[in-house]
Coordinates of C-alpha atoms in Angstrom, one line a residue:
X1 CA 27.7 -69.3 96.6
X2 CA 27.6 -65.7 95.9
X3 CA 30.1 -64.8 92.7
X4 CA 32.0 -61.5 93.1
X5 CA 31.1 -59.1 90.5
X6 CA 34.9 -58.5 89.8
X7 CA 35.8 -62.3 89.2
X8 CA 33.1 -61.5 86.5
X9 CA 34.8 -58.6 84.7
X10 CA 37.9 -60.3 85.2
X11 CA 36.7 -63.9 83.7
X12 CA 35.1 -61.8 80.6
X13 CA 38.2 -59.7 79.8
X14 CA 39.8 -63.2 79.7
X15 CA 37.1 -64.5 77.7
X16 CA 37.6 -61.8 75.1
X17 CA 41.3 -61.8 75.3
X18 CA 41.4 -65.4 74.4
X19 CA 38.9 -65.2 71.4
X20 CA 40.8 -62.0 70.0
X21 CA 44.0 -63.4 69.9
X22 CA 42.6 -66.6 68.4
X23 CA 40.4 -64.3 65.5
X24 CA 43.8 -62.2 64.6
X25 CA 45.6 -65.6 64.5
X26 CA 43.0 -66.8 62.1
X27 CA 43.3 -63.5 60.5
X28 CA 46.9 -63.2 59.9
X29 CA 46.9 -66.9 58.5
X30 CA 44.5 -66.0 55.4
X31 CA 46.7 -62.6 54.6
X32 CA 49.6 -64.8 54.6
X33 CA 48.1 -67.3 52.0
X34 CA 46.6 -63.9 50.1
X35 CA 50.1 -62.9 50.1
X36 CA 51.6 -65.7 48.7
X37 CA 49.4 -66.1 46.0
X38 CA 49.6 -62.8 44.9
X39 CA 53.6 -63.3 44.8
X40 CA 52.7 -66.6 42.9
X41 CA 51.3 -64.8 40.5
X42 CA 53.3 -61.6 39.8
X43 CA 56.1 -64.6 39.6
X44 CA 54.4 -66.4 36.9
X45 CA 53.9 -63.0 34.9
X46 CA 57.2 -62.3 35.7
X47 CA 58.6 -65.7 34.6
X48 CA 56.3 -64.9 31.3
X49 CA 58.0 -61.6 30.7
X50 CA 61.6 -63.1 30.8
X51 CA 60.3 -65.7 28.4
X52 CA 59.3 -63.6 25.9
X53 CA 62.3 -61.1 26.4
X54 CA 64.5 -64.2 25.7
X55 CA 62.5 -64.8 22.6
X56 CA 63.2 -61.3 21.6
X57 CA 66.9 -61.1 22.3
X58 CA 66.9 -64.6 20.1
X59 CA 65.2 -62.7 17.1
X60 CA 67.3 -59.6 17.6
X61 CA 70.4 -61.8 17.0
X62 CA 69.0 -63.3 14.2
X63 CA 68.5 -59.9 12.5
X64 CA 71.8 -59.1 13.6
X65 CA 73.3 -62.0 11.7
X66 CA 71.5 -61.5 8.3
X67 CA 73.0 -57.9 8.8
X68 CA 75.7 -59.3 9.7
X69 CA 75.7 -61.8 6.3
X70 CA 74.1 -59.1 3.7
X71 CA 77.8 -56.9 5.1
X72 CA 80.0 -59.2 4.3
X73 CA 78.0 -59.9 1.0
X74 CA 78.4 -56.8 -0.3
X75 CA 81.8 -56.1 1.1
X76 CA 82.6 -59.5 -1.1
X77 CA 81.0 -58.0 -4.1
X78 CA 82.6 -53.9 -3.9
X79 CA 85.9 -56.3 -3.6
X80 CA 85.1 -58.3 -6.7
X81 CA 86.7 -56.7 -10.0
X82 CA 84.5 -56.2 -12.3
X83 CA 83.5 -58.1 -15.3
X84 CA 86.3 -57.2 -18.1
X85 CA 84.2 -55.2 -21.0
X86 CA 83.2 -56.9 -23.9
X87 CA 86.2 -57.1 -27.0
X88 CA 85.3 -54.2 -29.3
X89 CA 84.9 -54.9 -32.6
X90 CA 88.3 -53.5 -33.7
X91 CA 91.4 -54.8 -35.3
X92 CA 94.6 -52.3 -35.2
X93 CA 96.2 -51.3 -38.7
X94 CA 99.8 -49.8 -36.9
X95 CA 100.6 -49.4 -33.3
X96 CA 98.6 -48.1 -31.2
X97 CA 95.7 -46.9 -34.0
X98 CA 92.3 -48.7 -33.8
X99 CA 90.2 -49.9 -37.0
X100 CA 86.6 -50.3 -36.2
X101 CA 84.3 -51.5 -39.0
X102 CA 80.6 -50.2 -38.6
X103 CA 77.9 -49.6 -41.4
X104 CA 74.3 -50.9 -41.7
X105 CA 72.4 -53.4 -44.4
X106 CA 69.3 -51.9 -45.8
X107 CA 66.7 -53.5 -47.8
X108 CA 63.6 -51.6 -48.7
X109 CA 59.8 -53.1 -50.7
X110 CA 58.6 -50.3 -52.7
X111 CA 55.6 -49.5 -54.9
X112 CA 54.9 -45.9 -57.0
X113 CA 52.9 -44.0 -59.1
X114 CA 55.0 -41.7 -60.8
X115 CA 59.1 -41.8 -61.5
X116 CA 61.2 -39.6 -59.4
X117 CA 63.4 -37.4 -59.2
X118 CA 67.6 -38.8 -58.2
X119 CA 65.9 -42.3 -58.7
X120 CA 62.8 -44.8 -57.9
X121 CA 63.2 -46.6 -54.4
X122 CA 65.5 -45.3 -51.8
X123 CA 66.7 -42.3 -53.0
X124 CA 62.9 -40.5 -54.5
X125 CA 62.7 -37.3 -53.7
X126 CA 60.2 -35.5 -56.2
X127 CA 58.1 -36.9 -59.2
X128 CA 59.6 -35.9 -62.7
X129 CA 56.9 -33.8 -64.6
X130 CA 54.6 -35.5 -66.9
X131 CA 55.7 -39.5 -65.6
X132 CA 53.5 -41.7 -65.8
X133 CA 53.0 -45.3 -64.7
X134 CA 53.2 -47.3 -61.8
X135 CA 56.2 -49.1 -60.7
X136 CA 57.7 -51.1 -58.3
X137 CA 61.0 -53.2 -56.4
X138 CA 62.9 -54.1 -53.7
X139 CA 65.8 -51.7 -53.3
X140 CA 69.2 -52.6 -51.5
X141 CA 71.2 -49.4 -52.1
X142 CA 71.4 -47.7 -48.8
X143 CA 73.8 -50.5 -47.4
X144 CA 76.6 -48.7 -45.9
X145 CA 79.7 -49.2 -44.2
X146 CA 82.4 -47.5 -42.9
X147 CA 86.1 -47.8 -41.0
X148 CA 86.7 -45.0 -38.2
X149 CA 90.5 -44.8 -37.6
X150 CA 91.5 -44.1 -34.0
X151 CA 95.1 -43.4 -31.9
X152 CA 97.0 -42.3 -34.4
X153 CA 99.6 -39.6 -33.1
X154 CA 100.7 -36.4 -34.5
X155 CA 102.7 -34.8 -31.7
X156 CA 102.7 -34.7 -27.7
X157 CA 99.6 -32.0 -28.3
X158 CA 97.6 -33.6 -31.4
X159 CA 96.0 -36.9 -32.4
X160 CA 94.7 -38.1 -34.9
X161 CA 91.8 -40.8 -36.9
X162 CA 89.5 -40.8 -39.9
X163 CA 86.7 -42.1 -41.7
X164 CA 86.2 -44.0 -45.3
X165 CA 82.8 -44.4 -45.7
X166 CA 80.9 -46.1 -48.8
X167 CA 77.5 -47.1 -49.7
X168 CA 76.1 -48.2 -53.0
X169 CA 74.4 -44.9 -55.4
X170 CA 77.0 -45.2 -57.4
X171 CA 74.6 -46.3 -60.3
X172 CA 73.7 -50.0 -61.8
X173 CA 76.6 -51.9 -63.7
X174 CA 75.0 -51.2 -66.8
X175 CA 71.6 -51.0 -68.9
X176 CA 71.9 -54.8 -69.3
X177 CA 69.7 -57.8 -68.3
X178 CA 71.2 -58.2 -64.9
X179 CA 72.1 -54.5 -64.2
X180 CA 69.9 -53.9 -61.3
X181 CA 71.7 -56.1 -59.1
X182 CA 74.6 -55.0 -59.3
X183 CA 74.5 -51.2 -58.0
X184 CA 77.7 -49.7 -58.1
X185 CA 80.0 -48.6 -54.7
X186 CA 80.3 -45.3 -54.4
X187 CA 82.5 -43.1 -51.9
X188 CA 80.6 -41.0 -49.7
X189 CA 83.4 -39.6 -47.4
X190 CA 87.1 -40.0 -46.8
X191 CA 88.4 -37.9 -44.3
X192 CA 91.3 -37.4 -41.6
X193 CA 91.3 -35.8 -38.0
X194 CA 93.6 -33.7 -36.4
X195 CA 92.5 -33.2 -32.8
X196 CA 93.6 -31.3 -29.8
X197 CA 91.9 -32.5 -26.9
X198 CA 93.3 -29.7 -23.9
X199 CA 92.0 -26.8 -26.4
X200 CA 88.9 -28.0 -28.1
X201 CA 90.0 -28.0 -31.6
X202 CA 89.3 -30.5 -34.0
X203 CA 90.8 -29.9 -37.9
X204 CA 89.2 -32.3 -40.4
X205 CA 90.8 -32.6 -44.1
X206 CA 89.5 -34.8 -46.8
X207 CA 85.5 -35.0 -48.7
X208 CA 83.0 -34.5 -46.1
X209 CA 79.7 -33.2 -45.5
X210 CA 79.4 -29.5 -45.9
X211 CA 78.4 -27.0 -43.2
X212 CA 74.9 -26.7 -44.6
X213 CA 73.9 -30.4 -44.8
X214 CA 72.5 -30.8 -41.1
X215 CA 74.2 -34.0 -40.1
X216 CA 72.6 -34.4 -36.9
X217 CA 69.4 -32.7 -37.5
X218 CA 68.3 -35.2 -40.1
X219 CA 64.7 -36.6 -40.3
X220 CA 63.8 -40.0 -39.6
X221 CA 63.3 -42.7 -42.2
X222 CA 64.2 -46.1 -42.5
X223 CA 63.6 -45.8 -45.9
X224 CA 65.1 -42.7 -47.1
X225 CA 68.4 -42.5 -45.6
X226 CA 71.3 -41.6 -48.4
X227 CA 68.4 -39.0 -49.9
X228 CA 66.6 -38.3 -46.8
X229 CA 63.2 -37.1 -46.9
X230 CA 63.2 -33.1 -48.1
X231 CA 66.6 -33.3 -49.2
X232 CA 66.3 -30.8 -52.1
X233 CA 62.7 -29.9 -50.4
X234 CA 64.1 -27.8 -47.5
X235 CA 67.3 -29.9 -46.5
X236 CA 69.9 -28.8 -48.5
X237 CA 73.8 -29.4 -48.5
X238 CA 76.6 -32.0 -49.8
X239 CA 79.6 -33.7 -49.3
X240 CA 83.3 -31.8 -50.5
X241 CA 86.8 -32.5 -50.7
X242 CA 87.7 -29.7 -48.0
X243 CA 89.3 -28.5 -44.9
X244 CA 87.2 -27.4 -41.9
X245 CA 88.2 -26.9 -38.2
X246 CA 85.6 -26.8 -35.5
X247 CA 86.6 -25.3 -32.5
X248 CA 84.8 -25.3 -28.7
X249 CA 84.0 -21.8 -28.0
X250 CA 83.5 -22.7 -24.1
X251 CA 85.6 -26.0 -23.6
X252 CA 85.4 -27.7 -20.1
X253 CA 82.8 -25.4 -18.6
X254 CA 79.4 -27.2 -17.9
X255 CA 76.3 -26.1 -19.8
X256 CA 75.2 -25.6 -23.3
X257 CA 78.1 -26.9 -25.5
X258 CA 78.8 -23.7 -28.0
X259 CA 81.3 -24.9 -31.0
X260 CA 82.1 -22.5 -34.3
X261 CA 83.1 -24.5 -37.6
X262 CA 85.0 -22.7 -40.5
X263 CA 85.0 -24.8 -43.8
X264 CA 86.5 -23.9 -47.1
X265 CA 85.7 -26.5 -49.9
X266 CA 86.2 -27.3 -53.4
X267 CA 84.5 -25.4 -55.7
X268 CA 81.2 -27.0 -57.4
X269 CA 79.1 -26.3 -61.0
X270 CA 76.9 -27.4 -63.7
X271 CA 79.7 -26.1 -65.9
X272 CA 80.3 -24.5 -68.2
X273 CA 83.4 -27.0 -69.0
X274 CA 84.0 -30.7 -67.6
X275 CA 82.3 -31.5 -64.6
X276 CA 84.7 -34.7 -64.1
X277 CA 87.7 -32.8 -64.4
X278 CA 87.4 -30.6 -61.9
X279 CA 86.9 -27.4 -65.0
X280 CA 83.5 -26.2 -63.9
X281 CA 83.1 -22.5 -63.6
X282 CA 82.8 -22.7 -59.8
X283 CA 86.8 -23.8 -60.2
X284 CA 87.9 -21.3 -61.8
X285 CA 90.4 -19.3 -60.4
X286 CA 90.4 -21.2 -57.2
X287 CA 87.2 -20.0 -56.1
X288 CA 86.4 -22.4 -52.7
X289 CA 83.0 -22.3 -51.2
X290 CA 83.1 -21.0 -48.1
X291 CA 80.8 -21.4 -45.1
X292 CA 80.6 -20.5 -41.1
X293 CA 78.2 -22.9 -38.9
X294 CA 77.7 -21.6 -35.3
X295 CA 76.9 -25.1 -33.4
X296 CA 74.9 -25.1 -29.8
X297 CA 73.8 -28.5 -28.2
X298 CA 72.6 -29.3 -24.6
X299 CA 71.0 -32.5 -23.4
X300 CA 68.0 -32.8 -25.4
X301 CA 68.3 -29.8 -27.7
X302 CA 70.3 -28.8 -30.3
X303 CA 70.6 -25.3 -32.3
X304 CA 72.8 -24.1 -35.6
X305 CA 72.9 -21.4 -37.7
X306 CA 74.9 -21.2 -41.2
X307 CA 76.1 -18.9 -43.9
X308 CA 77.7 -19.6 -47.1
X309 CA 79.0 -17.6 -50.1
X310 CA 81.0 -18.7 -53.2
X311 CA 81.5 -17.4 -56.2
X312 CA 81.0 -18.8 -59.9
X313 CA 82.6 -17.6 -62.8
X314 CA 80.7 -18.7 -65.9
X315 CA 83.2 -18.4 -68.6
X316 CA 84.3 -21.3 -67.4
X317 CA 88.3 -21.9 -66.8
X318 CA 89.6 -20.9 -70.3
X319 CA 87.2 -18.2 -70.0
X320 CA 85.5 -18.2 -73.1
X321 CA 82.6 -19.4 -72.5
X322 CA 79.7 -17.5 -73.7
X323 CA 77.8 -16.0 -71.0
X324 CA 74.3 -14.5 -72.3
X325 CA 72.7 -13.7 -69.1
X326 CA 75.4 -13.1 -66.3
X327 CA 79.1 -13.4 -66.5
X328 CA 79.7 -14.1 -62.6
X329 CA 77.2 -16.1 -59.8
X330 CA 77.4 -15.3 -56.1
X331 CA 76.4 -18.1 -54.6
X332 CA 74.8 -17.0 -50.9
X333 CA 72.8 -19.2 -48.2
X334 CA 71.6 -18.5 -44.7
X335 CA 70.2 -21.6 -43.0
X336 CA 69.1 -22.0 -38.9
X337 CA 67.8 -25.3 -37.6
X338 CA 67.4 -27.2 -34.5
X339 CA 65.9 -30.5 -32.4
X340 CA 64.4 -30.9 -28.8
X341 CA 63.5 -34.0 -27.5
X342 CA 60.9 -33.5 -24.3
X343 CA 60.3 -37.0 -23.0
X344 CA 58.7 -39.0 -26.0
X345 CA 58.4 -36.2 -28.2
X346 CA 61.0 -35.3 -31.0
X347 CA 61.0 -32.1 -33.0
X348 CA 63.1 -31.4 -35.9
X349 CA 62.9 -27.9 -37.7
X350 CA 65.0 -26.6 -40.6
X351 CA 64.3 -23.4 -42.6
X352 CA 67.0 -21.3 -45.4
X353 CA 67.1 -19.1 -47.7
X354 CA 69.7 -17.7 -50.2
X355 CA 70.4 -17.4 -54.3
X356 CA 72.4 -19.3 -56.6
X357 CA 72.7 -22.9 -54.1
X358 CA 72.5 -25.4 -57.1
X359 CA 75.4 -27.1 -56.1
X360 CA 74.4 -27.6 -52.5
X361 CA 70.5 -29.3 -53.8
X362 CA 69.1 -26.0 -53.7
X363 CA 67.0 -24.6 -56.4
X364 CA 65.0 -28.0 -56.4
X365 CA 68.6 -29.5 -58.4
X366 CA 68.6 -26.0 -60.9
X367 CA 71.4 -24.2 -61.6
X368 CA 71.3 -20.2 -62.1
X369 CA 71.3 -17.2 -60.3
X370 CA 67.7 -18.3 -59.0
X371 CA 66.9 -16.9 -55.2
X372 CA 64.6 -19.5 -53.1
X373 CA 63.4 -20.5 -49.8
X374 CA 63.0 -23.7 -48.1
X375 CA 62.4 -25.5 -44.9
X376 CA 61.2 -28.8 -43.3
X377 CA 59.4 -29.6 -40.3
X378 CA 59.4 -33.5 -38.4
X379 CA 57.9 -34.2 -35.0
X380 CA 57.4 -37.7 -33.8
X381 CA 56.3 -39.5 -30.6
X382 CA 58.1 -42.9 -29.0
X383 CA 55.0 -44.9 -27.5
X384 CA 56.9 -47.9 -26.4
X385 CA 61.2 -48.4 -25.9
X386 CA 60.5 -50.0 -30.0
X387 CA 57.8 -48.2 -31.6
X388 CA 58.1 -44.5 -33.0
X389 CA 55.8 -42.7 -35.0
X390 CA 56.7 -39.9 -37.4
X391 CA 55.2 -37.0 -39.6
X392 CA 56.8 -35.0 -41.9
X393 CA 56.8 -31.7 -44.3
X394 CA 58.9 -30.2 -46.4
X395 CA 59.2 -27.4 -49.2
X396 CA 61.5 -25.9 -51.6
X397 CA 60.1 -23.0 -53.7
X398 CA 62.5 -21.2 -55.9
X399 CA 61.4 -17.5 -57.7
X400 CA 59.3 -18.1 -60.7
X401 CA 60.8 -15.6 -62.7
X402 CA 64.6 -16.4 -61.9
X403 CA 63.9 -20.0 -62.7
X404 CA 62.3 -19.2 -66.5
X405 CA 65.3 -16.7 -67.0
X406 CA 67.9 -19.1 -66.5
X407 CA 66.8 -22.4 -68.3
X408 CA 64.7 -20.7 -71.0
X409 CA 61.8 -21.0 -72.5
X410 CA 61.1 -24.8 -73.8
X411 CA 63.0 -26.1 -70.6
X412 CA 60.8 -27.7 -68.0
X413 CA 61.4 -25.2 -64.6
X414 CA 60.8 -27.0 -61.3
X415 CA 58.6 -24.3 -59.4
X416 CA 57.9 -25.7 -56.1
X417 CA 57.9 -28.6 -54.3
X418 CA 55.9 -30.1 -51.2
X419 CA 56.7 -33.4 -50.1
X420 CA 55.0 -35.4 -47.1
X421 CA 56.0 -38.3 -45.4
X422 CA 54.0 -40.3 -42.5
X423 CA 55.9 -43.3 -40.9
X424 CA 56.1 -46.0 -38.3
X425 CA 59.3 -47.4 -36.7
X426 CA 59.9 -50.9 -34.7
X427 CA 63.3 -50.9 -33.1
X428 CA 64.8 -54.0 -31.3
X429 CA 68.3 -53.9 -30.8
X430 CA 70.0 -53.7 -34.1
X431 CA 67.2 -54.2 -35.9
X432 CA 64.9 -51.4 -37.4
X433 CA 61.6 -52.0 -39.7
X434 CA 59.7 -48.9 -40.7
X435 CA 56.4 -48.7 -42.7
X436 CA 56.6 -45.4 -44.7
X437 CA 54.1 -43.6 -47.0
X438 CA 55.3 -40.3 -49.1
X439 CA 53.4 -37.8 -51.3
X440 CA 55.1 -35.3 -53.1
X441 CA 53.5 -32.3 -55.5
X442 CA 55.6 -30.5 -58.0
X443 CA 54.8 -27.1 -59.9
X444 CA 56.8 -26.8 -62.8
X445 CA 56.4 -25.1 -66.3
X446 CA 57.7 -25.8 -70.0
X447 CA 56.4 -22.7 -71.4
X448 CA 57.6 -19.9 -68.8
X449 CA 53.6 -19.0 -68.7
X450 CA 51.7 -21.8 -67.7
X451 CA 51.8 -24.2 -64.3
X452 CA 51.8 -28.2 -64.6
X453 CA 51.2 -29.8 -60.9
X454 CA 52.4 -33.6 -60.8
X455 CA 52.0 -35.4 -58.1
X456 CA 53.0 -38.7 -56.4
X457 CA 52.7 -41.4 -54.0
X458 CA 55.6 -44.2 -52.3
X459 CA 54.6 -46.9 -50.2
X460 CA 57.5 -48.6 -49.0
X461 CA 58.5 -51.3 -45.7
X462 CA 62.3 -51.2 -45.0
X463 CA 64.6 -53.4 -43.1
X464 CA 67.5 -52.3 -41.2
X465 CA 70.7 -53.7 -40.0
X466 CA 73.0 -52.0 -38.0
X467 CA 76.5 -53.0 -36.3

């Protein structure tokens, strides 16, 4: 049977029809399942994401609560009053006035070569000429104490406090057997305070230090404390029965503190007259010393400068007294001094000069119408918060010729003095120990012509206790 060419075309369109549809079936069957596991996936990763974000969130509440905690914490503590202070060591002598006892205990091992000058021990300051000998001892005399008075009301303007202070040069009980323990108390200062506190002014009545001793420009020593080292070797200065009122120059204002301090005291001789009963010659007539000290401090520096004029009459008070070399004595000084502190370091600088300053340890302790110059130098280094090293230099050198004309031929005349100290300082709280070595060399002359040089040498370790 013959096939019709058409029935051909026809049965192969059919043909390819079928086998399309069933390859695009086929086709769309594995993009389905492609699909799906491509959703699979993106919604594990996306399940993974949510998993950690949850982990996040959890940790970011966590920090939230120790913030949270450490808040209220601190809130609790800013709420908590504070500790009260500590008692101070105080008792009250009339309402509202505070005592407070302070002082120090001092014990010092020493060993010398030569005497000295104001005493062997604490208070050496320069070899007598011509001693000889060594010595040695254990010296307690710089123990110190002292009651500070505070509260006490003058008026709605002015208060008021004071000081009695003591320590223990007053000499031995004695020449006996048992003498040298028992030194004898002797008042260093007893004082009162006036004060002012809207205007600055501070008036101060009763035996003090003088405007020339610098009382917070002294060297450091734990051995030579009540005759610090140079004093009489370019530290001079004592304490008075006088009035002095120091007075803030720029009160309230920030910067440098400037202060001015005017101090008359009581006059001051090696006679002619009694020297216990207030007839020296420097007393009579009411003759006061009188001194000026212009005071600048800032935080780790300090600055002062000084004058001082008095006049002695040497006739003494009944004024016959016989007077071969000069009837009258003006007594002058000029002294300018100073500390700084740069980190570790510490620098302490003193220099004067001036004429008749016997009663104020000038003149190296020599009494006349002798002109001199003196000065001292310290600078020392803090290694640790306890251990401090020191070096120091001092010297006093009077005029040769003033010094034979006023003592005379046949009288030893102190010439000059050099004195040098090296020394090493533990602190711990109260407690101070210092290792201390000093050398001193004095000129001097019995004859007016010729020069005798003595020197000599301290070794001492101190103890200190202070409260």
């Amino acid at each position: 049977m013959k096939r019709n060419p058409m029935f051909f075309a026809v049965a192969v369109a059919l043909g390819l029809a079928v086998s399309g549809s069933s390859f695009a079936a086929t086709k769309q069957k594995t993009d389905v399942k492609a699909l799906q596991a491509l959703i699979e996936k993106q919604q594990a990763q996306l399940d993974e994401q949510q998993k950690e974000l949850a982990q996040m969130r959890e940790a970011l509440q966590q920090i939230q609560g120790n913030q949270q905690a450490q808040q209220q914490q601190i809130e609790k503590v800013a709420s908590t009053p504070p500790p009260p202070p500590p008692a101070p060591s105080a008792f009250s002598s009339a309402p509202g006035v505070s005592v407070a006892l302070h002082g120090f205990v001092s014990a010092t091992a020493f060993s010398q070569d030569k005497s000295f000058t104001f005493g062997n021990g604490q208070n050496a300051e320069f070899p007598v000429p011509g001693s000889h000998g060594n010595t040695s001892g254990f010296d307690v005399r710089n123990t110190r104490f002292w009651l500070d008075f505070k509260g006490a009301k003058f008026n709605d303007n002015w208060t008021g406090g004071g000081r009695i202070e003591m320590d223990f040069f007053g000499g031995f009980n004695g020449t006996g057997a048992y003498s040298l323990s028992q030194p004898t108390p002797r008042l260093r200062q007893a004082y009162m305070d006036l004060a002012n506190a809207s205007s600055g002014t501070t008036i101060r009545v009763g035996q003090q230090w003088d405007l020339l001793f610098p009382l917070d420009n002294v060297p450091a020593s734990i051995t030579h404390i009540a005759f610090p080292l140079g004093y009489g070797t370019g530290m001079i200065g004592w304490r008075f029965p006088g009035v002095v009122m120091m007075q803030d120059l720029n009160h309230g204002s920030d910067g440098p503190k400037w202060r001015l301090d005017l101090g008359a005291f009581e006059g001051s001789w090696d006679g002619p007259g009694n020297n216990v009963n207030y007839l020296t010659g420097a007393n009579a007539g009411f003759r006061p010393q009188l001194q000026a000290r212009l005071h600048v401090q800032d935080k780790d520096w300090l600055a002062y400068f000084v004058a001082h004029y008095s006049q002695i009459d040497l006739r003494g008070v009944d004024g016959t007294a016989a007077t071969p070399i000069a009837t009258k004595i003006d007594s002058q000084g000029f002294e300018v001094g100073g500390n700084w502190h740069p980190g570790n370091w510490m620098f302490k600088g003193n220099v004067y000069t001036g004429k008749g300053l016997g009663q104020v340890f000038g003149g190296l302790i020599q009494f006349g119408d002798i002109k001199e110059n003196g000065g001292f130098l310290q600078a020392g280094y803090k290694f640790t918060p306890n251990w401090s090293a020191n070096a120091f230099y001092g010297y006093s050198k009077p005029k040769r010729s003033d010094v034979v004309a006023w003592l005379g031929h046949g009288s030893v005349g102190r010439l000059e003095n050099r004195q040098s100290a090296l020394n090493l300082i533990y602190t711990s709280g109260a407690y101070e120990l210092g290792l201390e070595y000093l050398y001193s060399e004095l000129d001097s002359t019995a004859d007016g012509t010729n020069t005798t040089t003595t020197k000599a040498n301290q070794v001492s370790l101190s103890a200190k206790y202070n409260f």
